[in-house]
Short mmCIF file of C-alpha atoms (C1' of nucleotides) in Angstrom, two decimals:
data_model
loop_
_atom_site.label_atom_id
_atom_site.label_comp_id
_atom_site.label_asym_id
_atom_site.label_seq_id
_atom_site.Cartn_x
_atom_site.Cartn_y
_atom_site.Cartn_z
CA UNK D 23 84.97 27.18 49.74
CA UNK D 24 85.87 23.96 51.67
CA UNK D 25 88.17 22.01 49.10
CA UNK D 26 91.08 24.32 47.66
CA UNK D 27 94.42 23.06 48.93
CA UNK D 28 96.75 25.09 46.84
CA UNK D 29 96.47 28.74 47.64
CA UNK D 30 99.22 31.29 48.17
CA UNK D 31 99.23 30.62 51.81
CA UNK D 32 97.76 26.97 52.36
CA UNK D 33 94.17 27.96 52.87
CA UNK D 34 93.09 26.18 55.83
CA UNK D 35 89.62 24.60 56.50
CA UNK D 36 89.34 26.86 59.65
CA UNK D 37 89.43 30.30 57.65
CA UNK D 38 85.86 30.62 57.77
CA UNK D 39 85.90 30.23 61.54
CA UNK D 40 88.53 32.35 61.79
CA UNK D 41 86.84 35.20 59.65
CA UNK D 42 83.56 34.84 61.79
CA UNK D 43 85.42 35.27 65.09
CA UNK D 44 87.16 38.09 63.67
CA UNK D 45 83.78 39.88 62.68
CA UNK D 46 82.16 39.29 66.30
CA UNK D 47 85.45 40.50 67.92
CA UNK D 48 85.12 43.85 66.15
CA UNK D 49 81.83 44.34 66.40
CA UNK D 50 82.29 43.48 70.50
CA UNK D 51 85.36 45.69 70.86
CA UNK D 52 83.59 48.50 69.02
CA UNK D 53 80.51 48.45 71.07
CA UNK D 54 82.29 47.64 74.56
CA UNK D 55 85.80 48.81 74.54
CA UNK D 56 88.56 46.36 75.13
CA UNK D 57 87.72 45.33 79.20
CA UNK D 58 84.06 45.11 78.80
CA UNK D 59 84.45 43.16 75.27
CA UNK D 60 85.21 39.47 76.83
CA UNK D 61 86.42 36.63 74.96
CA UNK D 62 83.23 34.65 76.01
CA UNK D 63 80.99 37.31 74.41
CA UNK D 64 82.72 37.49 71.31
CA UNK D 65 82.68 33.58 71.18
CA UNK D 66 79.21 33.41 71.81
CA UNK D 67 78.20 35.72 69.24
CA UNK D 68 80.38 33.96 66.54
CA UNK D 69 79.00 30.63 67.79
CA UNK D 70 82.00 28.96 68.62
CA UNK D 71 84.08 27.92 71.83
CA UNK D 72 86.21 30.48 73.64
CA UNK D 73 89.15 28.11 73.32
CA UNK D 74 89.27 28.31 69.74
CA UNK D 75 89.81 31.98 69.78
CA UNK D 76 93.06 31.36 71.92
CA UNK D 77 94.01 28.60 69.44
CA UNK D 78 93.71 30.91 66.56
CA UNK D 79 94.67 34.15 67.96
CA UNK D 80 96.84 33.51 71.11
CA UNK D 81 95.70 35.48 73.72
CA UNK D 82 92.83 38.64 73.92
CA UNK D 83 95.72 41.13 72.97
CA UNK D 84 96.56 39.48 69.72
CA UNK D 85 92.76 38.98 69.12
CA UNK D 86 92.38 43.11 69.32
CA UNK D 87 95.58 43.56 67.22
CA UNK D 88 94.05 41.45 64.60
CA UNK D 89 90.68 42.96 64.55
CA UNK D 90 91.96 46.58 64.40
CA UNK D 91 94.80 46.05 61.53
CA UNK D 92 94.06 49.04 59.50
CA UNK D 93 95.76 51.19 56.75
CA UNK D 94 94.81 54.82 56.61
CA UNK D 95 96.64 55.14 53.36
CA UNK D 96 96.93 58.82 52.93
CA UNK D 97 96.91 58.77 48.86
CA UNK D 98 99.43 60.55 46.89
CA UNK D 99 97.90 63.73 48.24
CA UNK D 100 101.19 65.95 47.01
CA UNK D 101 99.34 65.48 43.50
CA UNK D 102 96.39 67.48 44.86
CA UNK D 103 96.03 71.19 44.10
CA UNK D 104 97.96 73.14 46.96
CA UNK D 105 94.48 75.15 47.58
CA UNK D 106 92.26 71.99 47.86
CA UNK D 107 94.52 69.90 50.39
CA UNK D 108 92.68 70.94 53.46
CA UNK D 109 89.01 70.01 52.02
CA UNK D 110 90.48 66.82 50.49
CA UNK D 111 92.00 65.53 53.61
CA UNK D 112 88.68 66.18 55.59
CA UNK D 113 86.95 64.28 52.84
CA UNK D 114 89.46 61.37 52.98
CA UNK D 115 89.17 61.19 56.62
CA UNK D 116 85.29 60.97 56.81
CA UNK D 117 85.04 58.50 54.62
CA UNK D 118 87.90 56.40 56.19
CA UNK D 119 85.96 56.74 59.58
CA UNK D 120 82.72 55.85 58.22
CA UNK D 121 83.59 52.94 56.20
CA UNK D 122 85.94 51.55 59.04
CA UNK D 123 84.18 51.15 62.33
CA UNK D 124 87.28 49.39 63.65
CA UNK D 125 88.81 53.36 63.82
CA UNK D 126 86.01 53.59 66.61
CA UNK D 127 87.01 50.51 68.27
CA UNK D 128 90.82 51.91 68.12
CA UNK D 129 90.00 54.92 69.64
CA UNK D 130 87.81 53.62 72.51
CA UNK D 131 90.85 51.59 73.52
CA UNK D 132 93.56 53.86 72.74
CA UNK D 133 91.99 56.20 75.36
CA UNK D 134 93.18 53.65 78.02
CA UNK D 135 95.67 51.56 76.56
CA UNK D 136 99.08 53.02 75.28
CA UNK D 137 99.88 50.44 72.77
CA UNK D 138 96.60 51.37 70.64
CA UNK D 139 97.21 55.18 71.59
CA UNK D 140 100.74 54.27 69.81
CA UNK D 141 99.05 52.74 67.04
CA UNK D 142 97.24 55.83 66.28
CA UNK D 143 99.82 58.14 66.86
CA UNK D 144 101.81 56.24 63.82
CA UNK D 145 99.26 57.87 61.33
CA UNK D 146 100.50 61.12 62.65
CA UNK D 147 104.24 60.29 62.70
CA UNK D 148 104.17 58.26 59.39
CA UNK D 149 101.88 60.18 57.16
CA UNK D 150 100.43 63.66 58.51
CA UNK D 151 103.90 65.09 59.59
CA UNK D 152 105.74 64.04 56.25
CA UNK D 153 102.89 65.72 54.49
CA UNK D 154 103.38 68.89 56.39
CA UNK D 155 107.06 68.47 55.37
CA UNK D 156 106.41 68.06 51.50
CA UNK D 157 104.64 71.22 51.93
CA UNK D 158 107.74 72.94 52.69
CA UNK D 159 107.84 73.31 56.65
CA UNK D 160 110.80 72.76 58.85
CA UNK D 161 110.84 69.96 61.14
CA UNK D 162 109.21 71.79 64.23
CA UNK D 163 106.79 73.56 62.02
CA UNK D 164 105.77 70.37 60.59
CA UNK D 165 105.16 68.60 63.36
CA UNK D 166 103.13 71.49 65.29
CA UNK D 167 101.13 71.78 61.78
CA UNK D 168 100.66 68.08 61.74
CA UNK D 169 99.60 67.45 65.10
CA UNK D 170 96.87 70.56 64.83
CA UNK D 171 95.49 68.65 61.80
CA UNK D 172 95.29 65.55 63.39
CA UNK D 173 93.61 66.84 66.33
CA UNK D 174 91.13 68.50 64.22
CA UNK D 175 89.89 65.56 62.47
CA UNK D 176 89.99 63.23 65.68
CA UNK D 177 88.00 65.99 67.76
CA UNK D 178 85.51 65.23 65.07
CA UNK D 179 85.60 61.85 65.31
CA UNK D 180 85.44 61.73 68.66
CA UNK D 181 82.30 63.90 69.05
CA UNK D 182 80.41 62.49 65.99
CA UNK D 183 81.62 58.55 65.60
CA UNK D 184 82.44 57.72 69.60
CA UNK D 185 80.59 59.91 71.91
CA UNK D 186 77.71 60.70 69.18
CA UNK D 187 76.65 64.00 70.10
CA UNK D 188 73.57 64.75 68.53
CA UNK D 189 74.63 68.08 67.36
CA UNK D 190 77.66 66.67 65.80
CA UNK D 191 76.01 63.97 64.28
CA UNK D 192 73.57 66.03 62.59
CA UNK D 193 76.01 67.81 60.70
CA UNK D 194 76.20 67.18 57.11
CA UNK D 195 79.05 65.40 55.17
CA UNK D 196 79.77 68.31 52.93
CA UNK D 197 79.08 70.69 55.71
CA UNK D 198 81.68 69.33 57.45
CA UNK D 199 84.06 69.74 54.87
CA UNK D 200 83.25 73.17 54.30
CA UNK D 201 83.86 74.29 57.82
CA UNK D 202 86.89 72.13 58.35
CA UNK D 203 88.40 72.17 55.27
CA UNK D 204 89.72 75.65 55.20
CA UNK D 205 91.04 75.05 59.01
CA UNK D 206 93.10 72.36 57.93
CA UNK D 207 93.87 74.08 54.86
CA UNK D 208 95.12 77.12 57.16
CA UNK D 209 96.99 74.65 59.35
CA UNK D 210 99.02 73.36 56.75
CA UNK D 211 99.70 76.50 54.49
CA UNK D 212 98.90 79.60 56.06
CA UNK D 213 102.03 81.42 57.81
CA UNK D 214 102.49 81.14 61.55
CA UNK D 215 100.56 83.46 63.30
CA UNK I 10 89.99 69.27 112.44
CA UNK I 11 88.68 66.77 114.66
CA UNK I 12 86.26 68.43 117.22
CA UNK I 13 83.90 70.96 115.46
CA UNK I 14 80.41 69.52 115.68
CA UNK I 15 78.28 72.51 114.45
CA UNK I 16 78.88 73.20 110.96
CA UNK I 17 76.72 74.09 108.13
CA UNK I 18 75.99 70.54 107.04
CA UNK I 19 76.99 68.30 110.23
CA UNK I 20 80.66 67.87 109.83
CA UNK I 21 81.52 64.31 110.12
CA UNK I 22 84.30 62.61 111.58
CA UNK I 23 84.63 60.51 108.36
CA UNK I 24 85.00 63.66 106.32
CA UNK I 25 88.96 63.25 105.92
CA UNK I 26 88.46 59.68 105.07
CA UNK I 27 85.79 60.52 102.32
CA UNK I 28 88.40 62.90 101.06
CA UNK I 29 91.39 60.43 100.74
CA UNK I 30 89.03 57.73 99.08
CA UNK I 31 87.89 60.72 96.58
CA UNK I 32 91.20 61.79 96.06
CA UNK I 33 92.64 58.10 95.16
CA UNK I 34 89.66 57.51 92.91
CA UNK I 35 90.21 60.50 90.86
CA UNK I 36 94.06 59.40 90.75
CA UNK I 37 93.01 56.04 89.84
CA UNK I 38 90.12 56.73 87.09
CA UNK I 39 92.48 59.40 85.57
CA UNK I 40 95.34 56.75 85.14
CA UNK I 41 93.34 53.72 84.19
CA UNK I 42 89.71 54.30 83.34
CA UNK I 43 87.02 52.58 84.69
CA UNK I 44 87.17 49.23 84.38
CA UNK I 45 91.07 48.80 85.18
CA UNK I 46 90.21 51.30 88.45
CA UNK I 47 89.32 48.95 90.67
CA UNK I 48 87.49 49.62 94.10
CA UNK I 49 90.28 47.21 95.75
CA UNK I 50 92.89 49.25 93.99
CA UNK I 51 91.71 52.50 95.08
CA UNK I 52 90.89 51.29 98.68
CA UNK I 53 94.75 50.13 99.08
CA UNK I 54 95.96 53.55 97.62
CA UNK I 55 93.83 55.49 100.27
CA UNK I 56 94.80 53.03 102.65
CA UNK I 57 91.50 52.03 103.87
CA UNK I 58 89.11 48.86 103.30
CA UNK I 59 87.26 48.28 100.30
CA UNK I 60 84.18 47.95 102.27
CA UNK I 61 84.25 51.78 103.40
CA UNK I 62 84.11 52.93 99.65
CA UNK I 63 81.11 51.19 99.35
CA UNK I 64 79.66 52.43 102.59
CA UNK I 65 80.05 56.24 101.72
CA UNK I 66 79.60 56.21 97.73
CA UNK I 67 76.94 53.13 97.38
CA UNK I 68 78.59 51.53 94.65
CA UNK I 69 81.26 51.93 91.95
CA UNK I 70 79.16 54.31 89.79
CA UNK I 71 78.50 56.38 92.84
CA UNK I 72 82.17 56.59 93.28
CA UNK I 73 82.87 57.85 89.87
CA UNK I 74 80.26 60.21 89.68
CA UNK I 75 81.56 61.97 93.00
CA UNK I 76 84.83 61.95 91.57
CA UNK I 77 84.29 63.74 88.42
CA UNK I 78 81.52 65.93 89.64
CA UNK I 79 83.10 69.28 88.08
CA UNK I 80 81.64 72.87 86.77
CA UNK I 81 82.74 73.93 83.38
CA UNK I 82 81.67 77.49 84.32
CA UNK I 83 82.13 79.35 81.02
CA UNK I 84 82.25 82.55 82.79
CA UNK I 85 80.04 85.81 81.39
CA UNK I 86 81.79 85.57 77.88
CA UNK I 87 79.06 87.83 76.27
CA UNK I 88 81.13 90.65 78.10
CA UNK I 89 84.13 90.20 75.90
CA UNK I 90 84.80 91.99 72.63
CA UNK I 91 83.16 89.86 70.05
CA UNK I 92 86.28 89.72 67.78
CA UNK I 93 88.45 88.29 71.05
CA UNK I 94 85.80 85.70 71.91
CA UNK I 95 87.54 82.48 69.88
CA UNK I 96 91.10 83.40 71.60
CA UNK I 97 89.54 83.65 75.39
CA UNK I 98 87.27 80.58 74.96
CA UNK I 99 90.36 78.48 73.90
CA UNK I 100 92.48 79.93 76.56
CA UNK I 101 89.72 79.08 79.20
CA UNK I 102 89.53 75.44 78.07
CA UNK I 103 93.09 75.16 78.60
CA UNK I 104 93.50 76.03 81.83
CA UNK I 105 90.36 74.13 82.91
CA UNK I 106 92.03 70.80 81.54
CA UNK I 107 95.21 71.72 83.09
CA UNK I 108 93.60 72.19 86.59
CA UNK I 109 91.66 69.49 86.60
CA UNK I 110 92.46 66.16 85.95
CA UNK I 111 89.07 64.88 86.19
CA UNK I 112 88.15 65.92 82.89
CA UNK I 113 90.98 63.42 81.26
CA UNK I 114 89.16 60.70 83.73
CA UNK I 115 85.54 61.82 82.58
CA UNK I 116 86.92 61.51 78.92
CA UNK I 117 88.62 58.00 79.20
CA UNK I 118 85.25 56.48 80.46
CA UNK I 119 82.92 58.69 78.41
CA UNK I 120 84.32 57.21 75.42
CA UNK I 121 82.95 53.67 76.94
CA UNK I 122 79.83 54.49 79.06
CA UNK I 123 77.18 56.52 77.64
CA UNK I 124 76.13 57.99 81.19
CA UNK I 125 79.74 59.88 81.44
CA UNK I 126 79.30 60.52 77.64
CA UNK I 127 76.01 62.37 78.27
CA UNK I 128 77.90 64.14 80.98
CA UNK I 129 80.28 65.50 78.56
CA UNK I 130 77.76 66.82 76.26
CA UNK I 131 75.84 68.91 79.12
CA UNK I 132 78.66 70.91 78.67
CA UNK I 133 77.77 71.31 74.95
CA UNK I 134 74.15 71.60 75.54
CA UNK I 135 74.08 74.12 78.50
CA UNK I 136 76.74 76.26 77.55
CA UNK I 137 78.30 75.99 74.25
CA UNK I 138 74.79 76.20 72.37
CA UNK I 139 73.44 79.13 74.25
CA UNK I 140 76.59 80.65 73.72
CA UNK I 141 76.29 80.52 69.95
CA UNK I 142 72.43 81.47 70.50
CA UNK I 143 73.73 84.35 72.30
CA UNK I 144 75.86 85.29 69.29
CA UNK I 145 73.00 85.70 67.46
CA UNK I 146 72.50 82.47 65.42
CA UNK I 147 69.25 80.84 64.91
CA UNK I 148 68.92 77.21 66.85
CA UNK I 149 70.30 75.05 63.81
CA UNK I 150 73.11 77.10 63.21
CA UNK I 151 73.76 77.46 66.78
CA UNK I 152 73.96 73.78 67.41
CA UNK I 153 76.13 73.15 64.32
CA UNK I 154 78.53 75.90 65.05
CA UNK I 155 78.67 74.76 69.08
CA UNK I 156 79.38 71.56 68.16
CA UNK I 157 82.22 72.52 65.88
CA UNK I 158 83.71 74.46 68.64
CA UNK I 159 83.32 71.69 71.15
CA UNK I 160 84.96 69.20 68.71
CA UNK I 161 88.00 71.57 68.26
CA UNK I 162 88.74 71.52 71.77
CA UNK I 163 87.59 68.06 72.61
CA UNK I 164 90.24 67.09 70.01
CA UNK I 165 92.97 69.16 71.20
CA UNK I 166 92.12 67.50 74.72
CA UNK I 167 92.27 64.02 73.28
CA UNK I 168 95.74 64.32 71.49
CA UNK I 169 97.33 66.40 74.05
CA UNK I 170 95.96 65.30 77.64
CA UNK I 171 94.61 61.70 77.02
CA UNK I 172 96.68 60.44 74.06
CA UNK I 173 99.71 62.27 74.78
CA UNK I 174 100.85 62.61 71.30
CA UNK I 175 104.53 64.14 71.77
CA UNK I 176 103.61 66.38 68.75
CA UNK I 177 100.71 67.64 70.35
CA UNK I 178 102.10 67.60 73.99
CA UNK I 179 105.00 69.85 72.44
CA UNK I 180 102.87 72.74 71.44
CA UNK I 181 102.94 75.75 73.74
CA UNK I 182 100.15 77.14 75.28
CA UNK I 183 100.08 80.57 73.67
CA UNK I 184 100.89 78.57 70.17
CA UNK I 185 97.67 76.70 70.80
CA UNK I 186 95.59 80.08 71.46
CA UNK I 187 97.15 81.47 68.36
CA UNK I 188 96.06 78.71 66.06
CA UNK I 189 93.11 77.66 67.58
CA UNK I 190 91.61 80.76 68.41
CA UNK I 191 90.94 82.00 64.85
CA UNK I 192 89.32 78.37 64.32
CA UNK I 193 86.82 78.84 67.07
CA UNK I 194 86.20 82.31 66.42
CA UNK I 195 85.44 81.89 62.68
CA UNK I 196 83.10 78.81 64.06
CA UNK I 197 81.43 81.15 66.07
CA UNK I 198 81.26 84.40 64.10
CA UNK I 199 81.84 83.73 60.06
CA UNK I 200 78.92 83.60 57.65
CA UNK I 201 78.07 80.11 56.82
CA UNK I 202 80.44 78.74 53.99
"C1'" DA N 16 80.21 56.87 133.96
"C1'" DA N 17 77.08 54.37 130.80
"C1'" DC N 18 75.08 54.37 126.64
"C1'" DG N 19 74.12 54.49 121.61
"C1'" DT N 20 75.89 55.11 117.71
"C1'" DA N 21 78.94 55.67 113.68
"C1'" DG N 22 83.62 54.42 111.99
"C1'" DA N 23 86.69 51.18 110.56
"C1'" DC N 24 88.13 46.14 109.89
"C1'" DC N 25 87.74 41.51 108.44
"C1'" DA N 26 86.38 37.15 106.10
"C1'" DA N 27 83.37 35.75 102.85
"C1'" DC N 28 80.14 35.41 98.98
"C1'" DA N 29 78.66 34.42 94.15
"C1'" DG N 30 79.93 35.71 89.72
"C1'" DG N 31 82.95 36.34 85.68
"C1'" DT N 32 87.66 36.75 83.99
"C1'" DG N 33 91.72 34.88 80.70
"C1'" DT N 34 93.49 30.82 79.62
"C1'" DT N 35 94.89 25.70 79.68
"C1'" DG N 36 94.53 20.85 78.89
"C1'" DA N 37 92.41 16.56 77.76
"C1'" DC N 38 89.26 14.32 74.82
"C1'" DA N 39 86.27 13.14 70.55
"C1'" DG N 40 85.38 13.86 65.05
"C1'" DT N 41 87.11 14.76 60.43
"C1'" DC N 42 89.99 15.23 56.85
"C1'" DC N 43 93.66 14.39 53.64
"C1'" DA N 44 98.25 11.93 52.61
"C1'" DG N 45 100.71 7.63 52.35
"C1'" DC H 24 93.04 1.33 54.64
"C1'" DT H 25 95.94 3.38 58.56
"C1'" DG H 26 98.52 7.17 60.51
"C1'" DG H 27 98.30 11.68 61.61
"C1'" DA H 28 97.75 16.41 61.57
"C1'" DC H 29 93.64 19.81 62.00
"C1'" DT H 30 89.29 21.39 63.99
"C1'" DG H 31 86.19 21.39 67.50
"C1'" DT H 32 83.80 20.50 72.48
"C1'" DC H 33 84.04 20.00 77.27
"C1'" DA H 34 85.39 21.07 81.99
"C1'" DA H 35 88.45 22.97 84.94
"C1'" DC H 36 91.77 26.14 86.79
"C1'" DA H 37 93.52 30.24 89.41
"C1'" DC H 38 92.46 34.82 89.95
"C1'" DC H 39 90.30 38.97 90.57
"C1'" DT H 40 85.61 41.57 90.84
"C1'" DG H 41 81.93 44.34 93.19
"C1'" DT H 42 79.45 43.75 96.94
"C1'" DT H 43 77.58 42.23 101.86
"C1'" DG H 44 77.11 41.28 106.83
"C1'" DG H 45 79.06 40.73 111.22
"C1'" DT H 46 82.13 42.41 114.65
"C1'" DC H 47 85.22 45.53 117.18
"C1'" DT H 48 86.96 49.99 118.62
"C1'" DA H 49 85.95 54.83 119.93
"C1'" DC H 50 83.82 58.63 120.13
"C1'" DG H 51 80.01 62.51 122.03
"C1'" DT H 52 75.72 63.07 124.54
"C1'" DT H 53 73.05 61.87 128.45
#
DNA sequence: AACGTAGACCAACAGGTGTTGACAGTCCAG
DNA sequence: CTGGACTGTCAACACCTGTTGGTCTACGTT
């Protein structure tokens, strides 16, 4: 872990430190949000000097950007049977949120910071709207339907993972799929009401 | 406005100032969130001294509490015809959010601050769950169904009023009612899937 | 008219923030 | 073995934060 010099990207000796910082940053941003998660606290967690954070990530914004770099990766959903796409989508988002705590951090910040909000929106723009379009809707319809789907899953994420309402946390995984799946399905495939 | 002394609650001479502060606070909290909305900035907006804010509201938390005191006031919804309750509920929440910017502020803060999060949850506890129960569900069912409804409307509020996703902002009021109404209706009245 | 009190202002405090620069130790290439 | 680049440490800067106490003004009551 400390001697190899010929990697694809010139493995630096400081990679371990970099990773430690990033882990601590993710944890802090997730727990406290952007403003309250101070560089000093993150550095303390990582047991390094605050100035190292600056050296490696430029500034606080850069650190945050590095900490929440994530790929939503909606898989080739057009392959799914059309009647199952709602449930599949909901299931996919559930695992996504449960595996990546960064998403909670991103939401905490996005609510105040336009740049982070835009990052969240990109999922809608680049993945959900094209998906709705692939399902045969004209542009406006695709926009509206995709917005409704995103609002559905983000609403659940908000009450369950961010605000942690007990009633929402108590819901079982498959219970959620059973309720929200048909909803998303309807938003995507039902005729306009 | 400046001479009456015998009101129900001893109208103070400073009431105008108090109101000015509260207005400025609401605006700032709404725009910036809790941490970024500084007392100094609020005082500057209200064109008074920062120390007055402390004098009248104790501290920053007290000011925030006073700024977002709001009553969701779900009306006597049990009077509504059972088949229309979904649409009525959605319509009610839409006007609520559009008339009270404080709700956006509350959400911005609740995402980071547990106390504010709890305040949001109280709507669920004290209004939605009883409503679901009044519709004839046993306790657990009522909890789950109410959580789904809250998640639905908060999801819309999040994408439309807080994050301001264009695709969500573009939705028309009745369009939202047409899509979300049946969803909420199903969460409240459909048999468990 | 005189007094007590509440409203408003000012200056300052103590602490925390992101960020910077100079210095010492460590590793590898020449 | 010697240079130079990289990793890490320490102390400090300039600024902004919430909050406090003292002081002057103006009103309402007696």
